[in-house]
Coordinates of C-alpha atoms in Angstrom, one line a residue:
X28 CA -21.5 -26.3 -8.4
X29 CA -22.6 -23.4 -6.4
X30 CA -23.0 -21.2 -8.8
X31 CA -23.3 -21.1 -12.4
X32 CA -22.9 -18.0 -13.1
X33 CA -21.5 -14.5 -11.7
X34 CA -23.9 -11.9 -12.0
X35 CA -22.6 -10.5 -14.6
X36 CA -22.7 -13.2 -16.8
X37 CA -25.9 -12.4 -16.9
X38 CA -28.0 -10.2 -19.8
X39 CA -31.1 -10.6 -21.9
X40 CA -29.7 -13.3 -23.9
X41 CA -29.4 -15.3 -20.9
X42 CA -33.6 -14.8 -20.8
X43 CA -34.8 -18.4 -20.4
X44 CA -31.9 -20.0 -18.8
X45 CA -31.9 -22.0 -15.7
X46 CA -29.4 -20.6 -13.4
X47 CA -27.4 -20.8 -9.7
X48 CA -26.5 -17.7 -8.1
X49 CA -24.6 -16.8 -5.1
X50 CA -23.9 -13.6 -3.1
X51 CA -25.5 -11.0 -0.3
X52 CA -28.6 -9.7 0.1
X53 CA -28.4 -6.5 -0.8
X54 CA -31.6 -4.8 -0.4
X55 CA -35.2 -6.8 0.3
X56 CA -38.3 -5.2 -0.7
X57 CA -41.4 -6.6 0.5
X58 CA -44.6 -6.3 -1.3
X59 CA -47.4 -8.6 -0.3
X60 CA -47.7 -11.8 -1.8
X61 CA -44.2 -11.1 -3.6
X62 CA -40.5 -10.1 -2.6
X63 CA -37.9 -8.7 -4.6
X64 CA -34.8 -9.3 -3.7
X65 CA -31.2 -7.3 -4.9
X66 CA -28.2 -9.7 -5.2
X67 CA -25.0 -8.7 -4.9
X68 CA -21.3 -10.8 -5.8
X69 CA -18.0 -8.5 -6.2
X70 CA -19.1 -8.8 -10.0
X71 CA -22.5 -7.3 -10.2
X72 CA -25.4 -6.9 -8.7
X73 CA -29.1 -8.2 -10.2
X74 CA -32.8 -8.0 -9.3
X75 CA -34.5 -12.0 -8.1
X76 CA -38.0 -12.4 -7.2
X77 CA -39.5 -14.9 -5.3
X78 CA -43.9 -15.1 -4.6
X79 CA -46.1 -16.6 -3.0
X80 CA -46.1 -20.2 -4.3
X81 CA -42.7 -20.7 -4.1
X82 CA -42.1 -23.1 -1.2
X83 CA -39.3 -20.8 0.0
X84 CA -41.1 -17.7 0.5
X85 CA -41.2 -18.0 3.9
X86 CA -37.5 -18.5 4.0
X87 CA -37.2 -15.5 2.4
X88 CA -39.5 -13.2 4.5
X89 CA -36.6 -13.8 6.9
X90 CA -34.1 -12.8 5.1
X91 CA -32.0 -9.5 6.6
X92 CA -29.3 -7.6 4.5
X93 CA -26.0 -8.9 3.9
X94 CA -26.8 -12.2 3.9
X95 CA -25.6 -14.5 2.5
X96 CA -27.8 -16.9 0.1
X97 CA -27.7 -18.8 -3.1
X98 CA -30.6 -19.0 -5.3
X99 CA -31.9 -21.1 -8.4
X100 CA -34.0 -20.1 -10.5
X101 CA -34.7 -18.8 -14.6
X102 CA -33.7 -15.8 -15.9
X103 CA -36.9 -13.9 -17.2
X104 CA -37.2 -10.4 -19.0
X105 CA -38.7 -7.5 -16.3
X106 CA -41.7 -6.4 -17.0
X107 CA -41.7 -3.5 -19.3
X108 CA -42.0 -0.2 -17.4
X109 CA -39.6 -1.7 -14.3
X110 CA -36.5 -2.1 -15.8
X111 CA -33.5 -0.2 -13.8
X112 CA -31.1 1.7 -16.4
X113 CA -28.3 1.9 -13.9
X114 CA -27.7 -1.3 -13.5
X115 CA -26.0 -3.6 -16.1
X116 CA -28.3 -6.2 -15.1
X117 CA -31.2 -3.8 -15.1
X118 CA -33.4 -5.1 -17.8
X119 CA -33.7 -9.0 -16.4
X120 CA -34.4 -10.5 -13.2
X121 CA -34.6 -14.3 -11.9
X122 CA -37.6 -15.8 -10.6
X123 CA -36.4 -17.8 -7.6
X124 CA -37.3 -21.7 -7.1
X125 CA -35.5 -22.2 -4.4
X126 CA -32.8 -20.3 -1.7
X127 CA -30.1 -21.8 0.5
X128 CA -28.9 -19.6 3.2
X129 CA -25.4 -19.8 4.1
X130 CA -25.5 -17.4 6.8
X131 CA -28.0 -14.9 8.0
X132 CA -26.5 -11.5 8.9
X133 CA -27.3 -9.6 12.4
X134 CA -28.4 -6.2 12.6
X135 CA -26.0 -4.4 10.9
X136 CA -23.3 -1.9 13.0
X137 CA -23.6 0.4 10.0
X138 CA -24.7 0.6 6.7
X139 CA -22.1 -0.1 4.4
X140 CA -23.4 2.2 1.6
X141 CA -23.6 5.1 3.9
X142 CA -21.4 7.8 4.0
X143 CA -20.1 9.7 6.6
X144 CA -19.3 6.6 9.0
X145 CA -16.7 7.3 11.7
X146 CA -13.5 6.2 10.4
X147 CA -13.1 3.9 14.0
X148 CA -16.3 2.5 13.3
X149 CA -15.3 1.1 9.6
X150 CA -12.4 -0.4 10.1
X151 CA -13.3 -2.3 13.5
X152 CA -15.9 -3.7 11.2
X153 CA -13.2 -4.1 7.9
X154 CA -14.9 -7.1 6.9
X155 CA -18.1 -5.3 6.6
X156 CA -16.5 -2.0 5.2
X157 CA -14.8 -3.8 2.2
X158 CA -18.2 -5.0 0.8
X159 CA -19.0 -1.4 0.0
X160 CA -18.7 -0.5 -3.5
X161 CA -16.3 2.2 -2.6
X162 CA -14.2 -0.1 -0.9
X163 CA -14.8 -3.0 -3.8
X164 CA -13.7 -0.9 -6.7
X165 CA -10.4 0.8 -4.7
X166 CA -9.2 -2.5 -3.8
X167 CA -9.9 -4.0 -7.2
X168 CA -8.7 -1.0 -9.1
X169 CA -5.2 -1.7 -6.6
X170 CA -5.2 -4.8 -8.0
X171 CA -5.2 -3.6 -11.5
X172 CA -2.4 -0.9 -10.9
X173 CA -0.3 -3.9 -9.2
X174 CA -0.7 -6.2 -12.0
X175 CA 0.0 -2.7 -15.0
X176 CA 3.3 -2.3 -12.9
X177 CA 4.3 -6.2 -12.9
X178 CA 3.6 -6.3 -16.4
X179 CA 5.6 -3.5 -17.4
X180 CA 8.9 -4.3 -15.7
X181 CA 8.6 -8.2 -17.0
X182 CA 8.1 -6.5 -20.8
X183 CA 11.4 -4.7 -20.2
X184 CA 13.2 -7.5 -18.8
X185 CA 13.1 -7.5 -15.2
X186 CA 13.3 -10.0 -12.5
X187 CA 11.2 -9.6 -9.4
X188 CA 13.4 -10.9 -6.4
X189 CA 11.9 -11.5 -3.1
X190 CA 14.2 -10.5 0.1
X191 CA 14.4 -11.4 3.8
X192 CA 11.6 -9.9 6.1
X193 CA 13.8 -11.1 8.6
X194 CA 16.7 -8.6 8.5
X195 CA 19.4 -6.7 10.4
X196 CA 19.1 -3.4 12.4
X197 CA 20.8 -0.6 10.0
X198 CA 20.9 3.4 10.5
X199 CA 18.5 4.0 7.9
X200 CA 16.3 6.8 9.3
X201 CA 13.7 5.4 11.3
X202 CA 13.3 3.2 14.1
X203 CA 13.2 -0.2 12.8
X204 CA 10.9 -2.8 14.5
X205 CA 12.6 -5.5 16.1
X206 CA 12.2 -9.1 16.5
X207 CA 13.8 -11.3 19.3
X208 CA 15.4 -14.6 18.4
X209 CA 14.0 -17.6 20.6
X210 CA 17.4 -19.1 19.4
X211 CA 20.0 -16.7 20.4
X212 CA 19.2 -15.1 23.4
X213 CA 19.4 -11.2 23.2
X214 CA 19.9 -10.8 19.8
X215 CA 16.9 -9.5 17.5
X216 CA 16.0 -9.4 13.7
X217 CA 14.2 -6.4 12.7
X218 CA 11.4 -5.6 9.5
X219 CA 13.1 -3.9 6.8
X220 CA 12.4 -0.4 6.7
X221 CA 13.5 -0.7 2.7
X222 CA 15.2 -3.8 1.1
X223 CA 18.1 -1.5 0.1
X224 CA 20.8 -3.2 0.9
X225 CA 20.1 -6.8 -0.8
X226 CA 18.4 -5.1 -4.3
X227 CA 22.4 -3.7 -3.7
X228 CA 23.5 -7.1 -3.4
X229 CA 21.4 -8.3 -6.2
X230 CA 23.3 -6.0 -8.2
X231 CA 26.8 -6.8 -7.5
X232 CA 25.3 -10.6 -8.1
X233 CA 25.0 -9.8 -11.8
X234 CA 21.0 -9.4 -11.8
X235 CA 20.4 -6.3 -14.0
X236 CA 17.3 -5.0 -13.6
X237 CA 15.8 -6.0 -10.3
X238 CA 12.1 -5.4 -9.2
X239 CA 9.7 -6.1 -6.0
X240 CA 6.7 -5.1 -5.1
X241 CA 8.1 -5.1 -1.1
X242 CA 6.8 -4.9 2.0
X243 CA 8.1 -2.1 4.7
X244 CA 8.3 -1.4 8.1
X245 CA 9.1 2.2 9.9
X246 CA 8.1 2.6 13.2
X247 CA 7.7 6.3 13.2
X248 CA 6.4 8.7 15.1
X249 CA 2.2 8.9 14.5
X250 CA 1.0 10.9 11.0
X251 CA -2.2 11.3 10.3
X252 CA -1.7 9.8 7.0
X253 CA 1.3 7.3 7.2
X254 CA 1.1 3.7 7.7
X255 CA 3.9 1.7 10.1
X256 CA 3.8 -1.2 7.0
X257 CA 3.2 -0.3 3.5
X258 CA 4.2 -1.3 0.4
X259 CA 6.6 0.1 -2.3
X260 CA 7.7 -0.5 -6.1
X261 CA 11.4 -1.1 -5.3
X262 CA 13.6 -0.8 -8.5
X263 CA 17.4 -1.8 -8.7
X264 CA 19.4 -1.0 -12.4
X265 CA 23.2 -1.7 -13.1
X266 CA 25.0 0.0 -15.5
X267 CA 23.1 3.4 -15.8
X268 CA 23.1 6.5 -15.1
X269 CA 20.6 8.7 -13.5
X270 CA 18.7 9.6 -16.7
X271 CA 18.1 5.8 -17.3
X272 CA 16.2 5.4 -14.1
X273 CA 13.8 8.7 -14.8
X274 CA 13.2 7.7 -17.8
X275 CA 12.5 4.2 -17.4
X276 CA 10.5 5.0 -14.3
X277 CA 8.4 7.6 -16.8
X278 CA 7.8 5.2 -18.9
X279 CA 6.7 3.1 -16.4
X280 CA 3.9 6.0 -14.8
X281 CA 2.8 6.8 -18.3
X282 CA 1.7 2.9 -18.9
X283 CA 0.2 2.2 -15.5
X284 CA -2.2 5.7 -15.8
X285 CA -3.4 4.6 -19.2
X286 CA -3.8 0.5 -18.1
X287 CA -6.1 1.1 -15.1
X288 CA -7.2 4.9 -15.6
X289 CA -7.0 5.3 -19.7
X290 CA -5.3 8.5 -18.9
X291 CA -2.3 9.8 -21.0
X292 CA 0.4 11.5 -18.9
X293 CA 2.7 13.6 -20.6
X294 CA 6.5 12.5 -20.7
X295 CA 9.0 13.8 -20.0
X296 CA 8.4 15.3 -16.7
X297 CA 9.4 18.6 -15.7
X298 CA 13.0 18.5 -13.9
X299 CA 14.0 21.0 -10.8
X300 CA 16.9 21.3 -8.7
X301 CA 16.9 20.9 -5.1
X302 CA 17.8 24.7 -5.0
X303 CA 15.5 25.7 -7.8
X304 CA 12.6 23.9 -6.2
X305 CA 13.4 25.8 -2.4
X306 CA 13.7 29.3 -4.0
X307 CA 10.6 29.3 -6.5
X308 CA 8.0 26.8 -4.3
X309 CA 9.9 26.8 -0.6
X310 CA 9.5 23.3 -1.2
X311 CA 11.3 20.3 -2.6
X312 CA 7.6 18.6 -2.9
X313 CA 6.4 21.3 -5.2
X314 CA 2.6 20.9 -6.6
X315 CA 2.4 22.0 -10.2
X316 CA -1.1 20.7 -11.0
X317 CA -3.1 24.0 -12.7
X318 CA -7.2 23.6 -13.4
X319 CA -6.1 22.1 -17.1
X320 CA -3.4 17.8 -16.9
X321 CA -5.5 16.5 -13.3
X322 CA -2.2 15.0 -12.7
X323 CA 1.3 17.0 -12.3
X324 CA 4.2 15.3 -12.2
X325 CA 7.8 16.8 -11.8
X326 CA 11.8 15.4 -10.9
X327 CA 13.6 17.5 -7.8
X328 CA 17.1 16.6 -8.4
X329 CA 20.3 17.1 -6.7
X330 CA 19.6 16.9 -3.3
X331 CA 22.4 18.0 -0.8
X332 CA 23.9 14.9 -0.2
X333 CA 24.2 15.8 4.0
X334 CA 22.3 17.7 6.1
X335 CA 23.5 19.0 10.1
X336 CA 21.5 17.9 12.7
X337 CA 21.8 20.2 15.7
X338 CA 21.2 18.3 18.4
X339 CA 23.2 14.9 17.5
X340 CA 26.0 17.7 16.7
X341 CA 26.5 16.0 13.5
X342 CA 26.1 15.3 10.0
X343 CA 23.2 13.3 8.4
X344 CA 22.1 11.6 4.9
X345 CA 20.0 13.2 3.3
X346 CA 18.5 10.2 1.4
X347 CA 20.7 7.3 2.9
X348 CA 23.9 6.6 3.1
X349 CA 24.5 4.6 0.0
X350 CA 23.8 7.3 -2.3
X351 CA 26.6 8.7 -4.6
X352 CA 27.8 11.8 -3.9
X353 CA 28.6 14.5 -6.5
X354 CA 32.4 13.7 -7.2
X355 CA 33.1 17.2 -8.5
X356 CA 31.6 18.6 -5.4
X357 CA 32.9 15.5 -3.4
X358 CA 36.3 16.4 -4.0
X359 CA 35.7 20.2 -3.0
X360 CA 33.8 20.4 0.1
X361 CA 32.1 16.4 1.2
X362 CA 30.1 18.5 3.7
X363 CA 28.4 20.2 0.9
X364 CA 28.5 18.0 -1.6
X365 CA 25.4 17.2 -4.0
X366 CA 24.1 13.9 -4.4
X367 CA 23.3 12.0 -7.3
X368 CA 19.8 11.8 -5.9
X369 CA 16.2 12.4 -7.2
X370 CA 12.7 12.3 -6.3
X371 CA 9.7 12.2 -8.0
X372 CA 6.2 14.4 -7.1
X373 CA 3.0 13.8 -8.3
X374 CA 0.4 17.0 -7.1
X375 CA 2.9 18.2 -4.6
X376 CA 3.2 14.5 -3.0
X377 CA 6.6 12.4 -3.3
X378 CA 5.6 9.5 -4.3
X379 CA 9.2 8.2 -4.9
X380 CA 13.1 8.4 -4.2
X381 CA 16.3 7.5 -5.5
X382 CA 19.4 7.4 -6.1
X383 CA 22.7 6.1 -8.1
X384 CA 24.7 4.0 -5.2
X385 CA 27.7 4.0 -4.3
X386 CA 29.8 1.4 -5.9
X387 CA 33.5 1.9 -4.7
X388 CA 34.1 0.5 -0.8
X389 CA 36.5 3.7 -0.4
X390 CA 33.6 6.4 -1.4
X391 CA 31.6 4.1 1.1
X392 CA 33.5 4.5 4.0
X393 CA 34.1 8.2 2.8
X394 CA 30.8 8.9 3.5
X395 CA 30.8 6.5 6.6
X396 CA 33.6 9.2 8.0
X397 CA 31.2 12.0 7.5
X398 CA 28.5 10.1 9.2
X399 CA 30.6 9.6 12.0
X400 CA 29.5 6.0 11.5
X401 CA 32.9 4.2 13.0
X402 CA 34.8 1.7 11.0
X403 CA 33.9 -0.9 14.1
X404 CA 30.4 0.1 13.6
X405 CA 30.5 0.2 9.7
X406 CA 31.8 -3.3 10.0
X407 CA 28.7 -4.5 12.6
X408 CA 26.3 -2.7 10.2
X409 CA 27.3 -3.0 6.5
X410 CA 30.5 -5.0 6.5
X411 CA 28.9 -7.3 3.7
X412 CA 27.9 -4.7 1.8
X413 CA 31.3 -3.4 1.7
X414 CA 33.0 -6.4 1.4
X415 CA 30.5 -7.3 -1.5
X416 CA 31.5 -3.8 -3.2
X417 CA 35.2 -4.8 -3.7
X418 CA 34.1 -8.1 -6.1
X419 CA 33.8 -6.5 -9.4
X420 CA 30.5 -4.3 -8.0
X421 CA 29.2 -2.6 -11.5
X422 CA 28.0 1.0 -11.0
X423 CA 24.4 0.7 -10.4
X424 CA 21.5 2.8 -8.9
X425 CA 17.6 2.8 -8.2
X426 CA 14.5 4.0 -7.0
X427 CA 11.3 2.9 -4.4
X428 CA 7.9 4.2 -5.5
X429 CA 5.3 4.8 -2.7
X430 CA 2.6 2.1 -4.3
X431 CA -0.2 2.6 -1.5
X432 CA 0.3 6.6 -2.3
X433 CA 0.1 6.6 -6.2
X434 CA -2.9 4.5 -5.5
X435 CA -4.7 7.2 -3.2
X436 CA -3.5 9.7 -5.8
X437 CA -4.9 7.7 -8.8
X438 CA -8.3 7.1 -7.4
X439 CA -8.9 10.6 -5.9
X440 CA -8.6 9.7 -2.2
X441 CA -8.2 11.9 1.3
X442 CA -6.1 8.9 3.1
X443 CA -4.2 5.9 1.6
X444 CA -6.1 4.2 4.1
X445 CA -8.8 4.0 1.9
X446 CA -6.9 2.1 -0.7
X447 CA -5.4 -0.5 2.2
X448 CA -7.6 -3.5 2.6
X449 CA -6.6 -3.9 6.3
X450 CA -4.7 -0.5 7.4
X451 CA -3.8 0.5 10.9
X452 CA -5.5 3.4 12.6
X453 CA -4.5 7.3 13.2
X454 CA -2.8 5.8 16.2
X455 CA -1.1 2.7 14.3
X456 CA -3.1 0.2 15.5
X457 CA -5.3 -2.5 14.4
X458 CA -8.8 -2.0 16.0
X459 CA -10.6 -4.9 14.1
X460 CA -7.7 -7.7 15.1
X461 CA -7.4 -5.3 18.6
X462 CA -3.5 -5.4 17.6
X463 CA -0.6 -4.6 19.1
X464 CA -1.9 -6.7 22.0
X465 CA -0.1 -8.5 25.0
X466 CA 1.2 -12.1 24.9
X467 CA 1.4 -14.4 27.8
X468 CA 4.3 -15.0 30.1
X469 CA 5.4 -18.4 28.7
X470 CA 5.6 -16.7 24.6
X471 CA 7.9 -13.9 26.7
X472 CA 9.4 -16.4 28.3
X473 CA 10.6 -18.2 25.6
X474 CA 12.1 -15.4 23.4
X475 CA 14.2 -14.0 26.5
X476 CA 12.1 -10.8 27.6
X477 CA 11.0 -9.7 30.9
X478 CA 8.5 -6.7 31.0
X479 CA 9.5 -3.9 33.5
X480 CA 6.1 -1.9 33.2
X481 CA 4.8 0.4 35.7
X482 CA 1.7 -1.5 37.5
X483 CA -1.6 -0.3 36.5
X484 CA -3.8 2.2 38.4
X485 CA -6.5 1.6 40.3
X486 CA -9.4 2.7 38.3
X487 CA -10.9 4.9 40.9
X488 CA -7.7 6.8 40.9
X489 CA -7.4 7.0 37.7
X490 CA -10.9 8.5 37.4
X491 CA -10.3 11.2 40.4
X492 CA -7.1 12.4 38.2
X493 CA -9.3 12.3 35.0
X494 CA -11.7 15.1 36.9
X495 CA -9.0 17.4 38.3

């Protein structure tokens, strides 16, 4: 073995014992004929010492930070007087008999316990980054908050079901990114922006309660603080109505705060219409946190179910266009119809949105004519999903919780990007993989594409235009 312990396995009753140790080199501290040495694993982090006589001393003279060694040696009390009561480990040490190194670190680009380090800088150097304790205990406490959520939803009878990263292009918002087929020539998959349409499927298939912790893809314009992947909570219930899904979706919050935060969250939450919410906050996000709960939680409800969009000269969905309409309001005026729609804000954020579906393939194409979505096209886009709706579909509805955005929210964070082990940029790229780069001619070759890009500048003239 390696190791025969992690680091914070390790306490006074361990005092005598002969043990391995592996990790990083944490801090070295040099003085004369003896160097102490901090250790550091993902569990803990613990004081070694190595003099003189020991045959590796010299070995470890040479040590630099953030290497990465193992050492043997016994686990002695610290002298009295030098033990470090901020550290778990603070009142033993080991006294080294021997080190390996695995790998001896270069001069550091940064220091990963600094603060303050450009933003660029940490995450071309992610590897680096995510041994910082900041950086440790987010992505370890995202860990916990996946496994509260999984564990809730199996407790109330759930079945996670994974769906097709390859998809189909569908009008759902955003611009989807696409994926050529090597196979058929011109014709492209595309990332899901949601998995709506088979948790819809799953559904009609007779599969309850659906859950996934899914991965998304939007290619949207650049926000400061959005990601073009990211993952959500993606809940699917049959037979329900709306207040089934708040209230199993409440239940579910108020167990995940006190499993990873020990926090108790009031329930139920606060519940605003659409209109309420506009007139009182000007906003259907509306932050009702005061100095006293740390975290305010509220329902916006009935959302219009369409919105006009000026320049396209036509109507929109608000949410998408799956979600139910308000018959009663349906039957009046479709254009102005509310929807059976709902949100869910957490300190003025939306960190979720759903809906009850539509489950009747007349509503559907209804709200297809609205759309100005064709039957042709309806067909091309959705005509399994509305096919699938006229064999015994049961009502059903759902919702998709922002995962990386709870988790910013629940550990106090300025950018979800600090809860992402490997996020994109500002600018939506990858600066530590150097992604999205080119590809060579033959990999174009062979899915069918041809680039048409304007040639390059010469770098003179792009530097004369730089100085006008």
């Amino acid at each position: 073995m390696l190791r025969t312990h992690k680091i914070n396995e390790l306490n006074e009753s361990s005092v005598g014992k002969k043990v391995k140790l592996c990790g990083w080199v944490d801090t070295i501290r040099e003085h004369g004929k003896i160097i102490f040495i901090d250790l550091r694993d993902r569990y803990g982090k613990l004081q070694v010492v190595v003099s003189s006589d020991s045959k590796d001393f010299e070995k470890a003279k040479k040590l630099t930070k953030e290497s990465c060694i193992s050492i043997e040696g016994e686990v002695r009390k610290r002298p009295k007087g030098t033990e470090n009561t901020e550290l778990p480990t603070g009142k033993i040490e080991v006294y080294i008999s021997k080190i390996e190194v695995f790998n001896l670190c270069p001069p550091l680009p940064f220091d990963i316990h600094e603060k303050g380090v450009s933003e660029d800088v940490r995450l071309r150097y992610r590897f680096l980054d995510l041994r910082g304790e900041r950086m440790q205990k987010n992505i370890i406490k995202r860990n916990e908050i996946l496994n509260a959520v999984r564990n809730f939803f199996y407790k109330e009878g759930f079945i996670e079901i994974e769906t097709p990263v390859l998809a189909k292009s569908t009008p759902e918002g955003a611009r989807d990114y696409l994926v050529p087929s090597r196979n058929f020539p011109g014709k492209f998959y595309a990332l899901p922006q949601s998995p709506q349409l088979f948790k819809q499927i799953s559904q009609v298939a007779g599969f309850d309660r659906y859950i996934q912790i899914a991965r998304c893809f939007r290619d949207e314009d650049l926000r400061a603080d959005r990601q073009p992947e990211f993952t959500q909570v993606d809940v699917e219930m049959s037979f329900i109505e709306q207040d089934d899904i708040i209230n199993i979706i409440e239940k579910m919050l108020k167990y995940v705060f006190k499993e990873v935060l020990n926090y108790d969250i009031k329930i139920p939450f606060k519940r605003l219409s659409y209109e309420e919410a506009m007139k009182k906050y000007k906003n259907d996000k509306p932050d009702l946190k005061t100095a006293e709960e740390k975290f305010a939680f509220c329902w916006v409800v009935d959302f219009p179910l369409f919105e006009y969009n000026e320049e396209e000269k036509k109507y929109n969905s608000v949410h998408h266009p799956f979600t139910m309409p308000n018959m009663e309001d349906f039957k009046k005026n479709k254009e102005k119809a509310r929807s059976l729609a709902y949100d869910v804000v957490l300190n003025g954020v939306e960190i979720g949105g759903g809906s009850i579906r539509i489950h009747n393939s007349e509503i559907q194409q209804q709200i297809f004519d609205v759309l100005k979505i064709s039957k042709k096209e309806s067909q091309e886009k959705f005509g399994f999903l509305l096919e699938a709706l006229k064999f015994g579909a049961p009502p059903h509805g759902g919702i998709a919780l922002g995962l990386d955005r709870i988790a910013q929210l629940m550990l106090d964070e300025e950018s979800i990007r600090e809860v992402l082990a490997f996020p994109k940029n500002k600018e939506a790229r990858d600066i530590m993989l150097d992604s999205p780069s080119d590809v060579s001619e033959k990999q174009l070759k062979e899915i069918h594409i041809q680039l048409n890009l304007p040639k390059k500048e010469n770098f003179k003239t792009a530097k004369k235009k730089l100085k006008k």
